[in-house]
Short mmCIF file of C-alpha atoms (C1' of nucleotides) in Angstrom, two decimals:
data_model
loop_
_atom_site.label_atom_id
_atom_site.label_comp_id
_atom_site.label_asym_id
_atom_site.label_seq_id
_atom_site.Cartn_x
_atom_site.Cartn_y
_atom_site.Cartn_z
CA MET A 759 112.05 203.55 99.90
CA ALA A 760 111.53 200.29 101.72
CA ARG A 761 111.00 197.31 99.49
CA ALA A 762 107.66 195.66 99.72
CA GLY A 763 108.85 192.10 99.27
CA LEU A 764 106.78 191.29 96.23
CA THR A 765 107.04 187.82 94.77
CA THR A 766 104.99 186.04 92.17
CA ALA A 767 103.70 183.59 94.78
CA ARG A 768 102.66 186.27 97.25
CA LEU A 769 100.93 188.24 94.54
CA THR A 770 99.10 185.17 93.33
CA ARG A 771 97.92 184.31 96.82
CA ALA A 772 96.78 187.86 97.43
CA GLY A 773 95.06 187.79 94.06
CA ALA A 774 93.16 184.67 95.10
CA GLU A 775 92.01 186.40 98.27
CA LEU A 776 90.95 189.36 96.19
CA ALA A 777 88.93 187.01 94.02
CA ASP A 778 87.09 185.57 97.00
CA GLU A 779 86.38 189.02 98.37
CA LEU A 780 85.40 190.91 95.24
CA GLY A 781 84.65 188.21 92.71
CA PHE A 782 87.07 186.81 90.18
CA ASP A 783 86.26 189.34 87.51
CA HIS A 784 86.93 192.24 89.81
CA VAL A 785 90.48 191.09 90.31
CA THR A 786 92.65 193.82 88.90
CA VAL A 787 96.34 194.58 89.02
CA THR A 788 95.43 198.06 90.18
CA GLU A 789 93.62 196.76 93.25
CA LEU A 790 96.41 194.27 93.91
CA ALA A 791 98.94 197.10 93.85
CA ARG A 792 96.79 199.05 96.30
CA ARG A 793 96.81 196.11 98.71
CA PHE A 794 100.58 195.98 98.68
CA ASP A 795 100.78 199.78 98.81
CA VAL A 796 102.87 199.77 95.70
CA LYS A 797 102.61 201.30 92.25
CA VAL A 798 100.96 199.24 89.56
CA ALA A 799 104.00 199.17 87.31
CA SER A 800 105.94 197.48 90.07
CA LEU A 801 103.91 194.32 89.64
CA TYR A 802 105.15 193.89 86.11
CA SER A 803 108.50 192.53 87.26
CA HIS A 804 106.67 189.64 88.92
CA LEU A 805 103.63 189.14 86.74
CA GLY A 806 103.16 189.13 83.02
CA GLY A 807 100.15 191.37 83.49
CA SER A 808 96.48 191.08 84.22
CA ALA A 809 95.84 187.93 82.19
CA ASP A 810 98.87 186.24 83.70
CA LEU A 811 97.63 187.03 87.19
CA ARG A 812 94.27 185.45 86.43
CA THR A 813 95.69 182.25 85.06
CA ARG A 814 98.02 181.98 88.06
CA ILE A 815 95.04 182.29 90.36
CA ALA A 816 93.23 179.65 88.31
CA LEU A 817 96.17 177.26 88.56
CA LEU A 818 96.44 177.85 92.30
CA ALA A 819 92.75 177.14 92.76
CA LEU A 820 92.93 173.98 90.66
CA GLU A 821 95.79 172.72 92.85
CA GLU A 822 94.00 173.52 96.07
CA LEU A 823 90.81 171.92 94.89
CA ALA A 824 92.61 168.81 93.67
CA ASP A 825 94.33 168.47 97.05
CA ARG A 826 91.05 168.70 98.87
CA VAL A 827 89.33 166.23 96.62
CA ALA A 828 92.22 163.80 96.89
CA ALA A 829 92.03 163.92 100.66
CA ALA A 830 88.27 163.46 100.54
CA VAL A 831 88.13 160.40 98.31
CA ALA A 832 91.09 158.60 99.85
CA GLY A 833 89.97 155.29 101.30
CA ARG A 834 86.43 155.54 100.02
CA ALA A 835 84.62 153.65 97.29
CA GLY A 836 81.30 153.58 95.49
CA LYS A 837 78.62 156.02 96.52
CA ASP A 838 80.67 156.99 99.55
CA ALA A 839 83.45 158.17 97.25
CA LEU A 840 81.01 159.89 94.90
CA VAL A 841 79.52 161.90 97.75
CA ALA A 842 82.89 162.76 99.24
CA PHE A 843 84.18 163.87 95.86
CA SER A 844 81.16 166.01 95.14
CA ASP A 845 81.02 167.52 98.61
CA ALA A 846 84.66 168.49 98.41
CA TYR A 847 83.89 170.36 95.23
CA ARG A 848 80.82 172.07 96.56
CA ASP A 849 82.42 173.02 99.86
CA TYR A 850 85.39 174.54 98.12
CA ALA A 851 83.13 176.57 95.87
CA ARG A 852 81.21 177.89 98.84
CA GLU A 853 84.26 178.74 100.89
CA HIS A 854 86.16 180.23 97.96
CA PRO A 855 83.70 181.50 95.39
CA GLY A 856 86.27 183.64 93.61
CA ARG A 857 88.83 180.89 93.41
CA PHE A 858 86.17 178.48 92.22
CA ASP A 859 85.20 180.90 89.51
CA ALA A 860 88.84 181.03 88.55
CA THR A 861 88.91 177.28 87.97
CA GLN A 862 86.48 177.84 85.11
CA LEU A 863 88.90 180.12 83.31
CA ARG A 864 89.68 178.79 79.88
CA LEU A 865 93.35 177.81 79.79
CA ASP A 866 95.31 177.32 76.62
CA ALA A 867 96.09 173.72 75.79
CA ASP A 868 99.66 173.64 77.10
CA THR A 869 98.83 175.33 80.38
CA ALA A 870 95.87 173.02 80.88
CA ARG A 871 98.00 169.97 80.28
CA ALA A 872 100.47 171.10 82.94
CA SER A 873 97.75 172.03 85.42
CA ALA A 874 96.10 170.12 88.21
CA GLY A 875 93.12 169.68 85.90
CA VAL A 876 94.72 166.41 84.95
CA ARG A 877 94.52 165.18 88.54
CA HIS A 878 90.85 166.10 88.65
CA ALA A 879 90.15 163.83 85.73
CA GLU A 880 92.12 160.99 87.30
CA MET A 881 90.25 161.30 90.56
CA MET A 882 86.91 161.20 88.83
CA ARG A 883 87.94 157.94 87.18
CA ALA A 884 89.04 156.66 90.58
CA VAL A 885 85.60 157.41 92.00
CA LEU A 886 84.10 155.33 89.22
CA ARG A 887 86.12 152.25 90.14
CA GLY A 888 83.39 151.26 92.55
CA TYR A 889 80.82 151.32 89.77
CA HIS A 890 82.56 148.91 87.44
CA LEU A 891 82.35 151.08 84.38
CA HIS A 892 85.01 150.66 81.74
CA GLY A 893 86.16 151.94 78.41
CA ASP A 894 83.92 154.48 76.75
CA ASP A 895 81.26 154.03 79.39
CA GLN A 896 83.71 155.25 81.98
CA THR A 897 84.40 158.36 79.95
CA HIS A 898 80.72 159.03 79.48
CA ALA A 899 80.23 158.66 83.23
CA VAL A 900 83.13 161.00 83.97
CA ARG A 901 81.45 163.59 81.80
CA LEU A 902 78.13 163.05 83.53
CA ILE A 903 79.63 163.55 86.97
CA GLY A 904 81.62 166.56 85.83
CA SER A 905 78.54 168.13 84.32
CA VAL A 906 76.31 167.54 87.33
CA VAL A 907 78.80 168.71 89.92
CA ASN A 908 79.98 171.75 88.01
CA GLY A 909 76.50 172.60 86.88
CA TYR A 910 74.92 172.29 90.30
CA VAL A 911 77.63 174.19 92.09
CA ARG A 912 77.56 176.99 89.57
CA LEU A 913 73.79 177.33 89.59
CA GLU A 914 73.82 177.32 93.37
CA ALA A 915 76.57 179.95 93.49
CA ALA A 916 74.64 182.07 91.02
CA GLY A 917 71.77 182.09 93.48
CA GLY A 918 69.56 179.91 91.31
CA PHE A 919 68.28 177.90 94.25
CA ASP A 920 67.85 180.71 96.73
CA HIS A 921 64.38 181.72 97.82
CA SER A 922 62.72 178.49 96.79
CA ASP A 923 61.80 175.35 98.67
CA PRO A 924 63.11 172.79 99.30
CA GLY A 925 66.53 174.09 100.27
CA SER A 926 69.63 173.46 98.27
CA ASP A 927 71.13 170.98 100.73
CA ALA A 928 68.18 168.65 100.32
CA SER A 929 68.34 168.82 96.54
CA TRP A 930 72.07 168.22 96.57
CA ALA A 931 71.64 164.97 98.48
CA ARG A 932 68.84 163.79 96.21
CA VAL A 933 70.71 164.74 93.05
CA LEU A 934 73.68 162.68 94.18
CA ASP A 935 71.31 159.81 94.99
CA ALA A 936 70.01 160.04 91.45
CA VAL A 937 73.50 160.06 89.96
CA ASP A 938 74.38 157.04 92.06
CA VAL A 939 71.33 155.24 90.68
CA ALA A 940 72.27 156.16 87.14
CA LEU A 941 75.83 154.91 87.60
CA ARG A 942 74.72 151.63 89.14
CA ALA A 943 72.04 151.03 86.54
CA TRP A 944 74.20 152.39 83.72
CA PRO A 945 72.15 151.91 80.58
CA PRO A 946 73.60 149.93 77.67
CA PRO A 947 73.98 151.86 74.37
CA MET B 1438 74.99 214.80 59.88
CA ALA B 1439 72.68 212.00 58.88
CA ARG B 1440 71.02 210.20 61.76
CA ALA B 1441 72.03 206.63 62.25
CA GLY B 1442 68.64 205.33 63.33
CA LEU B 1443 69.73 203.96 66.67
CA THR B 1444 67.15 202.26 68.82
CA THR B 1445 67.45 200.19 71.95
CA ALA B 1446 66.25 197.09 70.12
CA ARG B 1447 68.69 197.46 67.23
CA LEU B 1448 71.56 198.06 69.61
CA THR B 1449 70.62 195.02 71.66
CA ARG B 1450 70.44 192.81 68.59
CA ALA B 1451 73.76 194.09 67.32
CA GLY B 1452 75.20 193.53 70.79
CA ALA B 1453 74.04 189.92 70.68
CA GLU B 1454 75.80 189.44 67.34
CA LEU B 1455 78.89 191.02 68.80
CA ALA B 1456 78.72 188.52 71.65
CA ASP B 1457 78.57 185.58 69.27
CA GLU B 1458 81.46 186.93 67.25
CA LEU B 1459 83.82 188.11 69.97
CA GLY B 1460 82.58 186.41 73.11
CA PHE B 1461 80.18 187.89 75.61
CA ASP B 1462 82.85 189.49 77.73
CA HIS B 1463 84.32 191.31 74.80
CA VAL B 1464 81.05 193.09 74.19
CA THR B 1465 81.74 196.77 74.74
CA VAL B 1466 79.82 199.95 74.05
CA THR B 1467 82.90 201.22 72.26
CA GLU B 1468 82.85 198.38 69.75
CA LEU B 1469 79.09 198.68 69.38
CA ALA B 1470 79.49 202.38 68.53
CA ARG B 1471 82.13 201.47 65.95
CA ARG B 1472 79.71 199.07 64.27
CA PHE B 1473 77.13 201.79 63.91
CA ASP B 1474 79.77 204.32 62.93
CA VAL B 1475 78.67 206.56 65.71
CA LYS B 1476 80.32 208.13 68.74
CA VAL B 1477 80.15 206.20 72.00
CA ALA B 1478 78.28 208.91 73.86
CA SER B 1479 75.46 208.65 71.33
CA LEU B 1480 74.52 205.23 72.69
CA TYR B 1481 73.70 206.68 76.05
CA SER B 1482 70.36 208.03 74.87
CA HIS B 1483 69.30 204.46 74.11
CA LEU B 1484 71.18 202.39 76.66
CA GLY B 1485 71.85 202.87 80.32
CA GLY B 1486 75.46 201.96 79.69
CA SER B 1487 77.63 198.92 79.45
CA ALA B 1488 75.93 196.89 82.19
CA ASP B 1489 72.51 197.71 80.78
CA LEU B 1490 73.59 196.51 77.35
CA ARG B 1491 74.73 193.21 78.78
CA THR B 1492 71.57 192.53 80.69
CA ARG B 1493 69.51 193.40 77.60
CA ILE B 1494 71.50 190.86 75.62
CA ALA B 1495 70.95 188.32 78.38
CA LEU B 1496 67.21 188.93 78.36
CA LEU B 1497 67.08 188.65 74.57
CA ALA B 1498 68.98 185.37 74.69
CA LEU B 1499 66.74 183.97 77.41
CA GLU B 1500 63.69 184.79 75.28
CA GLU B 1501 65.14 183.24 72.15
CA LEU B 1502 66.20 180.14 74.00
CA ALA B 1503 62.82 179.78 75.69
CA ASP B 1504 61.09 180.06 72.31
CA ARG B 1505 63.26 177.36 70.85
CA VAL B 1506 62.82 175.05 73.79
CA ALA B 1507 59.07 175.58 73.76
CA ALA B 1508 58.90 174.64 70.09
CA ALA B 1509 61.09 171.60 70.72
CA VAL B 1510 59.14 170.07 73.59
CA ALA B 1511 55.68 170.76 72.19
CA GLY B 1512 53.83 167.50 71.63
CA ARG B 1513 56.51 165.33 73.22
CA ALA B 1514 56.58 163.44 76.47
CA GLY B 1515 58.92 161.35 78.59
CA LYS B 1516 62.41 160.69 77.31
CA ASP B 1517 61.46 162.11 73.95
CA ALA B 1518 60.71 165.43 75.61
CA LEU B 1519 63.84 165.25 77.75
CA VAL B 1520 66.03 164.79 74.70
CA ALA B 1521 64.27 167.48 72.69
CA PHE B 1522 64.57 169.91 75.59
CA SER B 1523 68.25 169.21 76.12
CA ASP B 1524 69.10 169.26 72.43
CA ALA B 1525 67.41 172.61 72.01
CA TYR B 1526 69.63 173.96 74.75
CA ARG B 1527 72.81 172.47 73.40
CA ASP B 1528 72.11 173.49 69.82
CA TYR B 1529 71.42 177.06 70.84
CA ALA B 1530 74.65 177.18 72.80
CA ARG B 1531 76.61 175.93 69.83
CA GLU B 1532 75.00 178.25 67.34
CA HIS B 1533 75.14 181.27 69.63
CA PRO B 1534 77.97 180.85 72.11
CA GLY B 1535 78.02 184.50 73.08
CA ARG B 1536 74.29 184.70 73.62
CA PHE B 1537 74.40 181.48 75.59
CA ASP B 1538 77.12 182.91 77.78
CA ALA B 1539 74.87 185.90 78.29
CA THR B 1540 72.12 183.70 79.69
CA GLN B 1541 74.44 182.92 82.60
CA LEU B 1542 74.68 186.56 83.59
CA ARG B 1543 73.54 187.09 87.13
CA LEU B 1544 70.38 189.19 87.04
CA ASP B 1545 69.00 191.03 90.02
CA ALA B 1546 65.90 189.50 91.55
CA ASP B 1547 63.35 191.80 89.92
CA THR B 1548 64.82 191.52 86.45
CA ALA B 1549 65.03 187.76 86.80
CA ARG B 1550 61.42 187.53 87.84
CA ALA B 1551 60.34 189.47 84.75
CA SER B 1552 62.61 187.50 82.43
CA ALA B 1553 62.01 184.42 80.32
CA GLY B 1554 63.90 182.49 82.96
CA VAL B 1555 60.52 181.80 84.46
CA ARG B 1556 59.38 180.07 81.27
CA HIS B 1557 62.51 177.91 81.36
CA ALA B 1558 61.61 176.63 84.78
CA GLU B 1559 58.03 175.92 83.70
CA MET B 1560 59.17 173.98 80.66
CA MET B 1561 61.49 171.87 82.73
CA ARG B 1562 58.59 170.93 84.95
CA ALA B 1563 56.55 170.14 81.84
CA VAL B 1564 59.24 167.74 80.66
CA LEU B 1565 59.00 165.95 83.98
CA ARG B 1566 55.29 165.30 83.57
CA GLY B 1567 56.12 162.10 81.74
CA TYR B 1568 58.16 160.88 84.70
CA HIS B 1569 55.46 161.18 87.31
CA LEU B 1570 57.52 163.09 89.82
CA HIS B 1571 55.71 165.39 92.19
CA GLY B 1572 56.25 167.80 95.03
CA ASP B 1573 59.79 168.13 96.27
CA ASP B 1574 60.95 165.29 94.09
CA GLN B 1575 59.96 167.27 91.05
CA THR B 1576 62.00 170.23 92.24
CA HIS B 1577 65.00 168.04 92.92
CA ALA B 1578 64.67 166.58 89.43
CA VAL B 1579 64.39 170.04 87.88
CA ARG B 1580 67.64 170.93 89.56
CA LEU B 1581 69.27 167.74 88.35
CA ILE B 1582 68.29 168.38 84.74
CA GLY B 1583 69.30 172.02 84.96
CA SER B 1584 72.68 171.07 86.37
CA VAL B 1585 73.41 168.37 83.83
CA VAL B 1586 72.34 170.36 80.79
CA ASN B 1587 74.00 173.59 81.84
CA GLY B 1588 77.07 171.81 83.09
CA TYR B 1589 77.54 169.67 80.02
CA VAL B 1590 76.94 172.47 77.56
CA ARG B 1591 79.33 174.76 79.38
CA LEU B 1592 82.08 172.20 79.67
CA GLU B 1593 81.66 171.36 76.02
CA ALA B 1594 81.78 175.01 75.02
CA ALA B 1595 84.89 175.50 77.14
CA GLY B 1596 86.55 172.82 75.04
CA GLY B 1597 86.63 170.31 77.86
CA PHE B 1598 85.69 167.41 75.61
CA ASP B 1599 87.80 168.29 72.61
CA HIS B 1600 90.73 166.13 71.70
CA SER B 1601 89.57 163.10 73.60
CA ASP B 1602 87.67 160.00 72.59
CA PRO B 1603 84.84 159.20 72.43
CA GLY B 1604 83.44 162.34 70.81
CA SER B 1605 81.09 164.68 72.58
CA ASP B 1606 78.00 163.65 70.60
CA ALA B 1607 78.30 160.09 71.83
CA SER B 1608 78.69 161.19 75.45
CA TRP B 1609 75.77 163.55 75.17
CA ALA B 1610 73.46 160.74 74.11
CA ARG B 1611 74.67 158.44 76.86
CA VAL B 1612 74.47 161.15 79.50
CA LEU B 1613 70.85 161.78 78.58
CA ASP B 1614 70.22 158.02 78.70
CA ALA B 1615 71.62 158.02 82.21
CA VAL B 1616 69.47 160.97 83.27
CA ASP B 1617 66.43 159.21 81.85
CA VAL B 1618 67.26 156.13 83.91
CA ALA B 1619 67.70 158.23 87.03
CA LEU B 1620 64.36 159.97 86.49
CA ARG B 1621 62.50 156.72 85.89
CA ALA B 1622 64.13 154.95 88.82
CA TRP B 1623 63.96 158.05 91.00
CA PRO B 1624 65.31 156.94 94.38
CA PRO B 1625 63.19 157.43 97.50
CA PRO B 1626 64.70 159.67 100.20
"C1'" DT C 526 134.19 197.55 105.54
"C1'" DG C 527 133.59 199.76 101.33
"C1'" DG C 528 132.34 199.67 96.48
"C1'" DC C 529 129.67 198.06 92.91
"C1'" DA C 530 126.18 195.19 90.44
"C1'" DG C 531 121.84 193.79 90.21
"C1'" DT C 532 117.31 194.24 90.99
"C1'" DG C 533 113.16 196.16 93.20
"C1'" DC C 534 110.21 199.66 92.90
"C1'" DC C 535 109.48 204.18 90.88
"C1'" DT C 536 107.95 208.11 87.42
"C1'" DA C 537 106.24 209.09 83.04
"C1'" DA C 538 103.50 208.48 79.22
"C1'" DG C 539 100.19 206.43 76.04
"C1'" DG C 540 96.33 203.20 75.09
"C1'" DT C 541 91.42 201.45 75.66
"C1'" DG C 542 86.99 201.67 77.69
"C1'" DC C 543 83.02 203.98 80.51
"C1'" DT C 544 80.29 207.86 81.74
"C1'" DT C 545 78.27 212.63 82.21
"C1'" DA C 546 77.31 217.41 80.73
"C1'" DG C 547 76.14 220.37 77.52
"C1'" DG C 548 75.60 221.95 72.40
"C1'" DC C 549 74.05 222.07 67.57
"C1'" DA C 550 71.18 220.87 63.94
"C1'" DA C 551 67.79 217.71 61.52
"C1'" DG C 552 63.32 216.84 60.95
"C1'" DC C 553 58.58 217.02 62.46
"C1'" DA C 554 54.26 219.82 64.24
"C1'" DG C 555 51.75 223.64 64.12
"C1'" DC D 1339 57.96 228.62 57.60
"C1'" DT D 1340 59.04 228.73 62.43
"C1'" DG D 1341 59.97 226.64 66.45
"C1'" DC D 1342 60.71 222.55 69.29
"C1'" DT D 1343 62.01 218.02 70.15
"C1'" DT D 1344 65.42 214.84 70.03
"C1'" DG D 1345 69.30 212.45 67.94
"C1'" DC D 1346 73.90 212.60 67.67
"C1'" DC D 1347 77.95 215.34 68.68
"C1'" DT D 1348 82.25 217.47 71.30
"C1'" DA D 1349 84.55 217.85 75.53
"C1'" DA D 1350 86.21 216.31 79.68
"C1'" DG D 1351 87.21 213.22 83.47
"C1'" DC D 1352 87.67 208.64 85.57
"C1'" DA D 1353 89.55 203.68 85.98
"C1'" DC D 1354 92.46 200.17 84.37
"C1'" DC D 1355 96.43 198.17 81.53
"C1'" DT D 1356 101.00 198.26 79.69
"C1'" DT D 1357 105.80 199.69 78.35
"C1'" DA D 1358 110.12 202.31 78.82
"C1'" DG D 1359 113.47 204.00 81.36
"C1'" DG D 1360 115.59 205.67 85.96
"C1'" DC D 1361 117.12 205.81 90.83
"C1'" DA D 1362 118.45 203.70 95.06
"C1'" DC D 1363 118.52 199.90 98.19
"C1'" DT D 1364 120.70 195.30 99.16
"C1'" DG D 1365 123.89 192.03 99.23
"C1'" DC D 1366 128.12 190.15 97.46
"C1'" DC D 1367 132.97 190.27 96.98
"C1'" DA D 1368 137.39 192.35 97.59
#
DNA sequence: TGGCAGTGCCTAAGGTGCTTAGGCAAGCAG
DNA sequence: CTGCTTGCCTAAGCACCTTAGGCACTGCCA
């Protein structure tokens, strides 16, 4: 029987596509095997199993997202950088809902440390350079931005802003305006 | 054989406890049946199945959370109300991680409309009374608060702020300070 | 170019969980 | 006390996950 040419990388990429099509929690080794027209057990030479597949998809998505964000914030500062950063996030989530969902997968400490999550944190700090926040304040601000962007994008993806006026695009712009104000007028303790 | 006294309400409550103990996505009708020392099929007279159980837990959690938030914001205004509202959210999430996770379950439109989610939205608008925001601005602000609170609480629950200084409590206070600033200095379009 | 080693994919089998159909008996109503 | 409702059961079938062990294709070396 002809070999299907399975590799860990190809399976991971196909898994990511599956996630975008069906939703991250409908990604299953069974469905993946179907796509490659191969028996399920065959995947186990390339993947550690279902959980392994999911974390590989998560790591892939984190890389992709970090690349996009890096490209977006390059050469920008201040509010310009904040908006570019946030838009990159939101756009990725809308283009790749399954992959974005994957980025929220809880990774164990070691895996997280070796992941592109680290780059995400660095880039957020880079965005804050234009706001002249330092020390603990910078960390607090990083957490604010992370919360707003993740929170907004998730609520939007969950359909929370559908069917109500004004549209989500308008709110997104105004929310980022508000965050910009908060960062510029960062309150003392 | 003695009857076990199953009811939809008891099963839902037990399911919520299961969620807090094992995590919302480890809630299974099989485990629930074990807890009641009953065969799985017996649950099907009281529950529509696994998905039904989950949405019942979600609805229960939304109610509980709305009750708490209502009690917290009663008689408060302005930043005081903002902090009380947000703390109620965060405290609930920390006491009942599984239930909180359940509140993020995507409900279909009809179910959502009949759920306590509606009360949540009303209370958020009530909090904003002290900030004198109206019309679209109020909606934008509701979305900002929703994003920050949900986002922060989720990231915290996912362990995102563990093992790094300063501690999460400090950031939480400063993030709410920043939101307060943004709401008071709400930027014009 | 032929043989052989390694490896790629397979069959087989066992586990958990979800769901439906149909049966028996416990406990209440007349 | 009889009969009926209904609460829980057995049985059976489906989907997915995982491990163990086997056959044959591919590519390397003689």
